CSV table of C-alpha atoms and ligand atoms in Angstrom, one decimal:
chain,number,residue,atom,x,y,z
A,821,MET,CA,-102.7,48.7,30.9
A,822,PRO,CA,-105.1,50.4,28.3
A,823,GLU,CA,-108.6,50.9,29.6
A,824,ASN,CA,-110.2,48.6,27.0
A,825,ARG,CA,-108.3,45.7,28.4
A,826,VAL,CA,-109.5,43.6,31.3
A,827,SER,CA,-107.2,41.3,33.1
A,828,ALA,CA,-108.4,37.7,32.9
A,829,CYS,CA,-108.8,36.0,36.3
A,830,ARG,CA,-105.4,34.8,37.4
A,831,HIS,CA,-105.2,31.3,38.7
A,832,PRO,CA,-102.5,30.4,41.3
A,833,LEU,CA,-100.0,28.0,39.8
A,834,PRO,CA,-99.7,25.1,42.2
A,835,LEU,CA,-97.8,21.9,41.4
A,836,PRO,CA,-100.4,19.3,42.1
A,837,MET,CA,-99.6,15.6,42.4
A,838,SER,CA,-102.0,14.9,39.6
A,839,LEU,CA,-102.9,17.7,37.2
A,840,GLY,CA,-106.6,18.7,37.0
A,841,GLU,CA,-108.2,20.4,34.0
A,842,PHE,CA,-108.0,23.9,35.5
A,843,GLU,CA,-104.5,23.6,36.9
A,844,LEU,CA,-103.4,22.3,33.4
A,845,ILE,CA,-105.0,25.3,31.7
A,846,ALA,CA,-103.5,27.7,34.2
A,847,ARG,CA,-100.0,26.2,34.1
A,848,TYR,CA,-99.5,25.6,30.4
A,849,PHE,CA,-102.0,27.7,28.5
A,850,THR,CA,-102.6,30.9,30.4
A,851,ARG,CA,-100.5,34.0,30.0
A,852,PRO,CA,-101.1,37.7,30.6
A,853,VAL,CA,-103.1,39.2,27.7
A,854,ARG,CA,-101.3,41.6,25.5
A,855,ARG,CA,-103.3,42.9,22.5
A,856,ALA,CA,-106.6,41.1,23.1
A,857,ALA,CA,-109.2,42.9,25.2
A,858,LEU,CA,-109.8,39.7,27.3
A,859,GLY,CA,-107.9,36.4,27.3
A,860,VAL,CA,-108.1,33.0,29.0
A,861,GLY,CA,-110.3,32.6,32.1
A,862,ASP,CA,-113.7,34.0,31.3
A,863,ASP,CA,-116.6,32.6,29.2
A,864,CYS,CA,-115.5,34.4,26.1
A,865,ALA,CA,-112.3,36.2,25.0
A,866,LEU,CA,-112.7,39.6,23.5
A,867,LEU,CA,-110.9,41.0,20.5
A,868,THR,CA,-111.1,44.7,19.4
A,869,LEU,CA,-110.4,45.2,15.7
A,870,ALA,CA,-108.8,48.4,14.5
A,871,PRO,CA,-111.1,50.6,12.3
A,872,GLY,CA,-111.0,49.6,8.6
A,873,MET,CA,-109.9,46.0,9.4
A,874,GLN,CA,-111.8,42.7,8.7
A,875,LEU,CA,-111.5,39.7,10.9
A,876,ALA,CA,-110.0,36.7,9.0
A,877,THR,CA,-110.6,33.4,10.8
A,878,SER,CA,-109.8,29.7,10.1
A,879,CYS,CA,-109.8,26.4,12.0
A,880,ASP,CA,-107.7,23.3,11.5
A,881,MET,CA,-107.7,20.0,13.4
A,882,LEU,CA,-104.8,17.7,13.9
A,883,VAL,CA,-105.6,14.0,14.6
A,884,GLU,CA,-103.0,11.5,15.7
A,885,GLY,CA,-102.3,8.9,12.9
A,886,ARG,CA,-104.1,11.1,10.4
A,887,HIS,CA,-102.2,14.4,10.4
A,888,PHE,CA,-99.1,13.5,12.5
A,889,LEU,CA,-97.2,10.4,13.5
A,890,SER,CA,-97.0,9.3,17.1
A,891,THR,CA,-93.2,9.6,16.7
A,892,VAL,CA,-93.3,13.4,16.5
A,893,ALA,CA,-91.8,15.3,19.5
A,894,PRO,CA,-94.5,17.2,21.4
A,895,ARG,CA,-92.6,20.5,21.0
A,896,ARG,CA,-92.7,20.1,17.3
A,897,LEU,CA,-96.4,19.1,17.4
A,898,GLY,CA,-97.2,22.3,19.3
A,899,HIS,CA,-95.3,24.2,16.6
A,900,LYS,CA,-97.1,22.5,13.7
A,901,ALA,CA,-100.6,22.7,15.2
A,902,LEU,CA,-100.4,26.5,15.1
A,903,ALA,CA,-98.2,26.7,12.0
A,904,VAL,CA,-100.9,25.1,9.8
A,905,ASN,CA,-103.4,27.6,11.0
A,906,LEU,CA,-101.2,30.6,10.6
A,907,SER,CA,-100.6,29.3,7.0
A,908,ASP,CA,-104.3,29.8,6.3
A,909,LEU,CA,-104.0,33.4,7.5
A,910,ALA,CA,-100.9,33.9,5.4
A,911,ALA,CA,-102.8,32.6,2.3
A,912,CYS,CA,-105.4,35.4,2.9
A,913,GLY,CA,-102.8,38.1,3.5
A,914,ALA,CA,-104.0,38.5,7.1
A,915,GLN,CA,-101.8,39.5,10.1
A,916,PRO,CA,-102.3,37.1,13.0
A,917,LEU,CA,-103.9,38.4,16.2
A,918,ALA,CA,-105.0,35.5,18.4
A,919,PHE,CA,-106.0,31.8,18.5
A,920,THR,CA,-108.0,29.4,20.6
A,921,LEU,CA,-106.9,25.8,21.4
A,922,ALA,CA,-109.3,22.9,21.8
A,923,LEU,CA,-107.3,19.9,23.1
A,924,ALA,CA,-108.3,16.3,23.8
A,925,LEU,CA,-105.6,14.4,25.7
A,926,PRO,CA,-105.5,10.8,26.8
A,927,SER,CA,-103.9,11.9,30.1
A,928,ALA,CA,-102.5,15.0,31.7
A,929,ASP,CA,-98.8,14.2,31.2
A,930,ALA,CA,-96.8,17.2,32.6
A,931,ALA,CA,-93.6,16.5,30.5
A,932,TRP,CA,-95.7,16.3,27.3
A,933,LEU,CA,-97.7,19.4,28.1
A,934,GLU,CA,-94.6,21.4,29.0
A,935,ALA,CA,-92.9,20.5,25.6
A,936,PHE,CA,-96.1,20.9,23.6
A,937,SER,CA,-97.0,24.3,25.1
A,938,GLN,CA,-93.4,25.5,24.6
A,939,GLY,CA,-93.5,24.7,20.9
A,940,LEU,CA,-96.9,26.2,20.5
A,941,LEU,CA,-96.2,29.4,22.4
A,942,ALA,CA,-92.8,29.9,20.8
A,943,ILE,CA,-94.3,30.1,17.3
A,944,ALA,CA,-97.3,32.1,18.7
A,945,ASP,CA,-94.8,34.7,20.0
A,946,ALA,CA,-92.8,34.7,16.8
A,947,HIS,CA,-96.0,35.8,15.0
A,948,GLY,CA,-97.5,38.0,17.7
A,949,CYS,CA,-100.5,35.7,17.9
A,950,GLU,CA,-101.8,35.3,21.5
A,951,LEU,CA,-103.7,32.3,23.0
A,952,ILE,CA,-107.0,33.7,24.2
A,953,GLY,CA,-109.1,30.6,25.1
A,954,GLY,CA,-110.0,27.1,24.3
A,955,ASP,CA,-111.4,23.9,25.6
A,956,THR,CA,-109.7,20.9,27.3
A,957,THR,CA,-111.0,17.4,27.6
A,958,ARG,CA,-109.9,13.8,28.1
A,959,GLY,CA,-109.9,11.7,24.9
A,960,PRO,CA,-107.8,10.4,22.0
A,961,LEU,CA,-105.1,13.0,21.2
A,962,ASN,CA,-106.7,15.7,19.1
A,963,ILE,CA,-105.7,19.3,18.6
A,964,CYS,CA,-108.1,21.9,17.1
A,965,ILE,CA,-107.0,25.5,16.7
A,966,ALA,CA,-109.0,28.4,15.5
A,967,VAL,CA,-106.9,31.5,14.5
A,968,PHE,CA,-108.0,35.1,14.1
A,969,GLY,CA,-106.2,37.7,12.0
A,970,GLU,CA,-106.8,41.1,10.5
A,971,VAL,CA,-106.7,42.4,7.0
A,972,PRO,CA,-107.7,45.8,5.6
A,973,VAL,CA,-111.3,45.6,4.4
A,974,GLY,CA,-111.4,44.4,0.8
A,975,GLN,CA,-107.7,43.4,0.6
A,976,ALA,CA,-107.9,39.7,1.6
A,977,LEU,CA,-106.3,37.4,-1.0
A,978,LEU,CA,-108.9,34.9,-2.3
A,979,ARG,CA,-108.8,31.7,-4.3
A,980,SER,CA,-111.2,33.3,-6.9
A,981,GLY,CA,-109.1,36.1,-8.3
A,982,ALA,CA,-106.9,34.4,-10.9
A,983,CYS,CA,-107.2,35.8,-14.5
A,984,ALA,CA,-106.0,34.4,-17.9
A,985,GLY,CA,-102.5,35.7,-18.5
A,986,ASP,CA,-101.5,35.8,-14.9
A,987,ASP,CA,-98.2,34.2,-13.8
A,988,VAL,CA,-98.4,31.4,-11.2
A,989,TYR,CA,-95.8,31.4,-8.4
A,990,VAL,CA,-94.9,29.3,-5.4
A,991,SER,CA,-92.8,30.3,-2.4
A,992,GLY,CA,-89.9,28.2,-1.0
A,993,VAL,CA,-89.4,24.6,-2.1
A,994,LEU,CA,-92.0,21.8,-2.4
A,995,GLY,CA,-92.1,18.2,-1.6
A,996,ASP,CA,-89.7,17.7,1.3
A,997,ALA,CA,-92.5,16.9,3.8
A,998,ARG,CA,-93.8,14.2,1.4
A,999,LEU,CA,-90.3,12.8,1.0
A,1000,ALA,CA,-90.0,12.6,4.8
A,1001,LEU,CA,-93.2,10.7,5.0
A,1002,GLU,CA,-92.0,8.2,2.3
A,1003,ALA,CA,-88.8,7.8,4.3
A,1004,PHE,CA,-90.8,7.0,7.4
A,1005,ARG,CA,-92.8,4.5,5.3
A,1006,GLY,CA,-89.6,3.0,4.1
A,1007,THR,CA,-90.2,3.5,0.4
A,1008,VAL,CA,-87.2,5.8,0.0
A,1009,GLY,CA,-83.8,5.6,1.9
A,1010,LEU,CA,-82.2,8.8,3.1
A,1011,THR,CA,-78.9,9.4,4.9
A,1012,GLY,CA,-79.1,10.8,8.5
A,1013,GLU,CA,-78.6,14.4,7.6
A,1014,ALA,CA,-80.9,14.4,4.6
A,1015,PHE,CA,-83.6,12.6,6.6
A,1016,SER,CA,-83.3,15.1,9.4
A,1017,ALA,CA,-83.6,18.1,7.0
A,1018,VAL,CA,-86.8,16.8,5.4
A,1019,ARG,CA,-88.2,15.6,8.7
A,1020,THR,CA,-87.9,19.2,10.0
A,1021,ALA,CA,-89.8,20.4,6.9
A,1022,MET,CA,-92.6,17.9,7.7
A,1023,GLU,CA,-92.7,18.5,11.5
A,1024,GLN,CA,-91.9,22.2,11.7
A,1025,PRO,CA,-93.4,24.0,8.7
A,1026,GLN,CA,-92.9,27.8,8.5
A,1027,PRO,CA,-96.1,29.7,7.8
A,1028,ARG,CA,-95.4,32.3,5.1
A,1029,VAL,CA,-97.2,35.1,7.0
A,1030,ALA,CA,-94.8,38.0,6.0
A,1031,LEU,CA,-95.1,37.0,2.3
A,1032,GLY,CA,-98.9,36.8,2.5
A,1033,VAL,CA,-99.1,40.3,4.0
A,1034,ALA,CA,-96.6,41.7,1.4
A,1035,LEU,CA,-98.7,40.2,-1.4
A,1036,ARG,CA,-101.8,42.3,-0.5
A,1037,ARG,CA,-102.8,44.3,-3.6
A,1038,VAL,CA,-100.1,42.5,-5.6
A,1039,ALA,CA,-101.4,38.9,-6.0
A,1040,SER,CA,-104.6,38.3,-7.8
A,1041,SER,CA,-105.3,35.0,-6.0
A,1042,ALA,CA,-103.6,32.9,-3.3
A,1043,ILE,CA,-103.9,29.6,-1.5
A,1044,ASP,CA,-101.5,27.8,0.9
A,1045,LEU,CA,-100.3,24.4,-0.2
A,1046,SER,CA,-101.5,21.9,2.4
A,1047,ASP,CA,-102.9,19.1,0.3
A,1048,GLY,CA,-100.4,19.1,-2.6
A,1049,LEU,CA,-100.0,21.4,-5.6
A,1050,LEU,CA,-102.3,19.5,-8.0
A,1051,GLY,CA,-105.3,19.7,-5.6
A,1052,ASP,CA,-104.7,23.2,-4.2
A,1053,LEU,CA,-104.0,24.8,-7.6
A,1054,GLY,CA,-107.1,22.9,-8.8
A,1055,HIS,CA,-109.1,24.8,-6.1
A,1056,VAL,CA,-107.8,28.2,-7.4
A,1057,LEU,CA,-108.6,27.2,-11.0
A,1058,GLN,CA,-112.1,26.1,-10.1
A,1059,CYS,CA,-112.8,29.1,-7.9
A,1060,SER,CA,-111.5,31.5,-10.5
A,1061,GLY,CA,-113.1,29.8,-13.5
A,1062,VAL,CA,-109.8,29.4,-15.4
A,1063,GLY,CA,-107.2,26.8,-16.3
A,1064,ALA,CA,-103.4,26.7,-16.2
A,1065,ALA,CA,-100.2,25.4,-17.7
A,1066,VAL,CA,-97.5,24.4,-15.2
A,1067,GLU,CA,-93.9,23.4,-16.0
A,1068,VAL,CA,-93.4,20.4,-13.8
A,1069,ASP,CA,-89.6,20.4,-13.7
A,1070,ALA,CA,-89.6,24.2,-12.8
A,1071,LEU,CA,-91.2,23.4,-9.4
A,1072,PRO,CA,-88.6,24.4,-6.8
A,1073,ARG,CA,-87.2,21.6,-4.7
A,1074,SER,CA,-84.4,21.1,-2.2
A,1075,ALA,CA,-81.1,19.5,-2.9
A,1076,VAL,CA,-82.2,16.5,-0.9
A,1077,LEU,CA,-85.3,16.0,-3.1
A,1078,ALA,CA,-83.4,16.8,-6.3
A,1079,ALA,CA,-81.1,13.8,-5.6
A,1080,GLN,CA,-84.1,11.4,-5.8
A,1081,PRO,CA,-85.2,9.8,-9.1
A,1082,LEU,CA,-87.3,12.1,-11.3
A,1083,ALA,CA,-90.5,10.2,-10.7
A,1084,VAL,CA,-90.1,10.6,-6.9
A,1085,GLN,CA,-89.3,14.3,-7.4
A,1086,ARG,CA,-92.5,14.8,-9.5
A,1087,GLU,CA,-94.7,12.9,-7.1
A,1088,CYS,CA,-93.4,14.8,-4.1
A,1089,THR,CA,-93.6,18.3,-5.7
A,1090,LEU,CA,-96.9,17.8,-7.4
A,1091,ALA,CA,-98.9,15.7,-5.0
A,1092,GLY,CA,-96.9,16.0,-1.8
A,1093,GLY,CA,-99.0,17.8,0.8
A,1094,ASP,CA,-97.9,19.4,4.0
A,1095,ASP,CA,-95.8,22.0,2.2
A,1096,TYR,CA,-97.4,25.1,3.7
A,1097,GLU,CA,-95.9,27.3,1.0
A,1098,LEU,CA,-98.0,29.9,-0.7
A,1099,LEU,CA,-99.2,29.4,-4.3
A,1100,PHE,CA,-100.4,32.7,-5.9
A,1101,THR,CA,-101.0,34.4,-9.2
A,1102,ALA,CA,-100.3,37.9,-10.4
A,1103,PRO,CA,-100.4,39.7,-13.8
A,1104,PRO,CA,-97.0,39.9,-15.6
A,1105,SER,CA,-97.1,43.7,-15.1
A,1106,ARG,CA,-96.7,43.1,-11.3
A,1107,ALA,CA,-93.7,40.8,-11.6
A,1108,PRO,CA,-91.4,43.5,-10.0
A,1109,ALA,CA,-93.9,43.9,-7.2
A,1110,VAL,CA,-93.9,40.2,-6.6
A,1111,GLN,CA,-90.1,40.2,-6.4
A,1112,ALA,CA,-90.3,43.1,-4.0
A,1113,ALA,CA,-92.8,41.2,-1.8
A,1114,ALA,CA,-90.5,38.2,-1.8
A,1115,THR,CA,-87.5,40.3,-0.8
A,1116,GLN,CA,-89.5,42.0,1.9
A,1117,ALA,CA,-90.4,38.5,3.2
A,1118,GLN,CA,-86.9,37.2,2.7
A,1119,LEU,CA,-88.2,34.3,0.8
A,1120,ALA,CA,-87.6,32.9,-2.7
A,1121,VAL,CA,-90.6,32.8,-5.0
A,1122,THR,CA,-90.5,30.9,-8.3
A,1123,ARG,CA,-92.7,31.4,-11.4
A,1124,ILE,CA,-94.1,27.9,-12.3
A,1125,GLY,CA,-96.6,28.6,-15.0
A,1126,ARG,CA,-99.4,30.7,-16.4
A,1127,ILE,CA,-103.1,31.0,-16.0
A,1128,GLU,CA,-105.1,30.3,-19.2
A,1129,ALA,CA,-108.7,30.9,-20.2
A,1130,SER,CA,-109.5,27.3,-21.0
A,1131,ALA,CA,-110.4,25.1,-18.0
A,1132,GLY,CA,-108.1,22.3,-16.7
A,1133,LEU,CA,-104.5,22.0,-15.5
A,1134,ARG,CA,-101.9,21.2,-18.2
A,1135,LEU,CA,-98.6,19.8,-16.9
A,1136,GLN,CA,-95.6,20.2,-19.2
A,1137,ASP,CA,-91.9,19.3,-19.1
A,1138,GLY,CA,-89.1,21.8,-19.9
A,1139,GLU,CA,-89.7,21.2,-23.7
A,1140,GLY,CA,-93.4,21.9,-23.5
A,1141,ARG,CA,-94.3,18.2,-23.8
A,1142,PRO,CA,-97.4,17.1,-21.8
A,1143,VAL,CA,-96.7,15.2,-18.5
A,1144,THR,CA,-99.4,13.0,-17.2
A,1145,SER,CA,-100.3,12.6,-13.6
A,1146,THR,CA,-103.2,10.6,-12.3
A,1147,ARG,CA,-102.7,12.0,-8.8
A,1148,ARG,CA,-105.2,14.4,-7.2
A,1149,GLY,CA,-104.8,16.5,-4.1
A,1150,PHE,CA,-105.3,14.8,-0.8
A,1151,ASP,CA,-108.9,14.0,0.2
A,1152,HIS,CA,-109.6,12.5,3.6
A,1153,PHE,CA,-112.6,10.5,2.4
A,1154,ARG,CA,-111.1,9.3,-0.9
A,1155,GLN,CA,-107.8,7.7,0.1
B,206,LIG,P1,-116.5,27.1,29.8
B,206,LIG,O1,-117.0,25.9,30.6
B,206,LIG,O2,-117.1,28.4,30.2
B,206,LIG,O3,-116.6,26.8,28.3
B,206,LIG,P2,-113.9,26.1,30.4
B,206,LIG,O4,-114.1,25.7,31.8
B,206,LIG,O5,-114.0,25.1,29.3
B,206,LIG,O6,-115.0,27.2,30.1
B,206,LIG,O7,-112.5,26.9,30.2
B,206,LIG,C1,-112.2,27.9,31.2
B,206,LIG,C2,-111.4,28.9,30.6
B,206,LIG,O8,-110.2,28.4,30.1
B,206,LIG,C3,-112.0,29.6,29.3
B,206,LIG,O9,-111.6,30.9,29.3
B,206,LIG,C4,-111.4,28.8,28.2
B,206,LIG,O10,-111.4,29.6,27.0
B,206,LIG,C5,-110.0,28.5,28.7
B,206,LIG,N1,-109.4,27.3,28.2
B,206,LIG,C6,-109.8,26.0,28.3
B,206,LIG,N2,-109.0,25.2,27.7
B,206,LIG,C7,-108.0,25.9,27.2
B,206,LIG,C8,-106.8,25.6,26.5
B,206,LIG,N3,-106.5,24.4,26.1
B,206,LIG,N4,-106.0,26.7,26.1
B,206,LIG,C9,-106.4,27.9,26.4
B,206,LIG,N5,-107.4,28.3,27.1
B,206,LIG,C10,-108.3,27.3,27.5
B,207,LIG,MG1,-118.6,29.3,30.2
């Protein structure tokens, strides 16, 4: 073990009749530290940054009934809780290092905790992001994760860098998570296989970390799509002081969504939310570098429009005719 690492105090792992706070932390959320200088078990965790690196940090909360349905399997919930946070690191081009977990639970249900921690730690391992601390309390189910990542000084992708003339791109496909939500609400009907595909998109989003890292020094701005394209692109335009024209029917979508009526497709791709794809901009001269980044990340990226000098977002169909949408991005205090 390198000298700068200190082993966190190791709890025994008993199997108590009823699980107390510290047994619960020890059993489900404590593992040997790997990269961190100090992990779970002391008052603070310690992280050592490599020279020339900046710490990127973000925090996202998941509240039952607000961010997830009570029907979600705990393993998938564990995955999603970290995925949405890793997606913020991806949007900044940061490489994940570690995270903390603040958890409010109505009860210490061993089967639930086992499945939740498995889902959580599996995606953590897939991204080399270690759990270094947290807080555990009784209360209505609420999961709050803070992630820490690193990015070379000055290379973080920001919302504020888009320039007139830049191309606008998105990764992957949009709208499946929203389609799943509509299926749960009963406003659209889907066959078993189609429902299961979009439900997986909603419950197990894949954060685009490799793409974000590959877009350092390529993209002029980036954001992850959590609240729907209209709202999230709107943030980029506002932060960058520019406008954009977007071709609505060029937005990439799955075969399942493409089988829906055009109005549903547009609603889901434009105002869906929970996509966790990256939206980014780059000057046309960097189009080959964008494609190289996509290849490196093994992910499709699609050009959906262009940044323009005049403020506002102009939606167009394939023939360049204006498309109107009254929808905005999701706002917790507006809807
Ligand atoms: P303190 O009272 O000093 O804030 P706690 O008693 O809340 O510490 O937690 C004890 C240790 O367990 C700390 O290192 C804390 O970071 C960690 N911890 C608590 N809850 C969790 C959790 N859900 N996941 C990971 N680590 C946790
Ligand atoms: Mg303390």
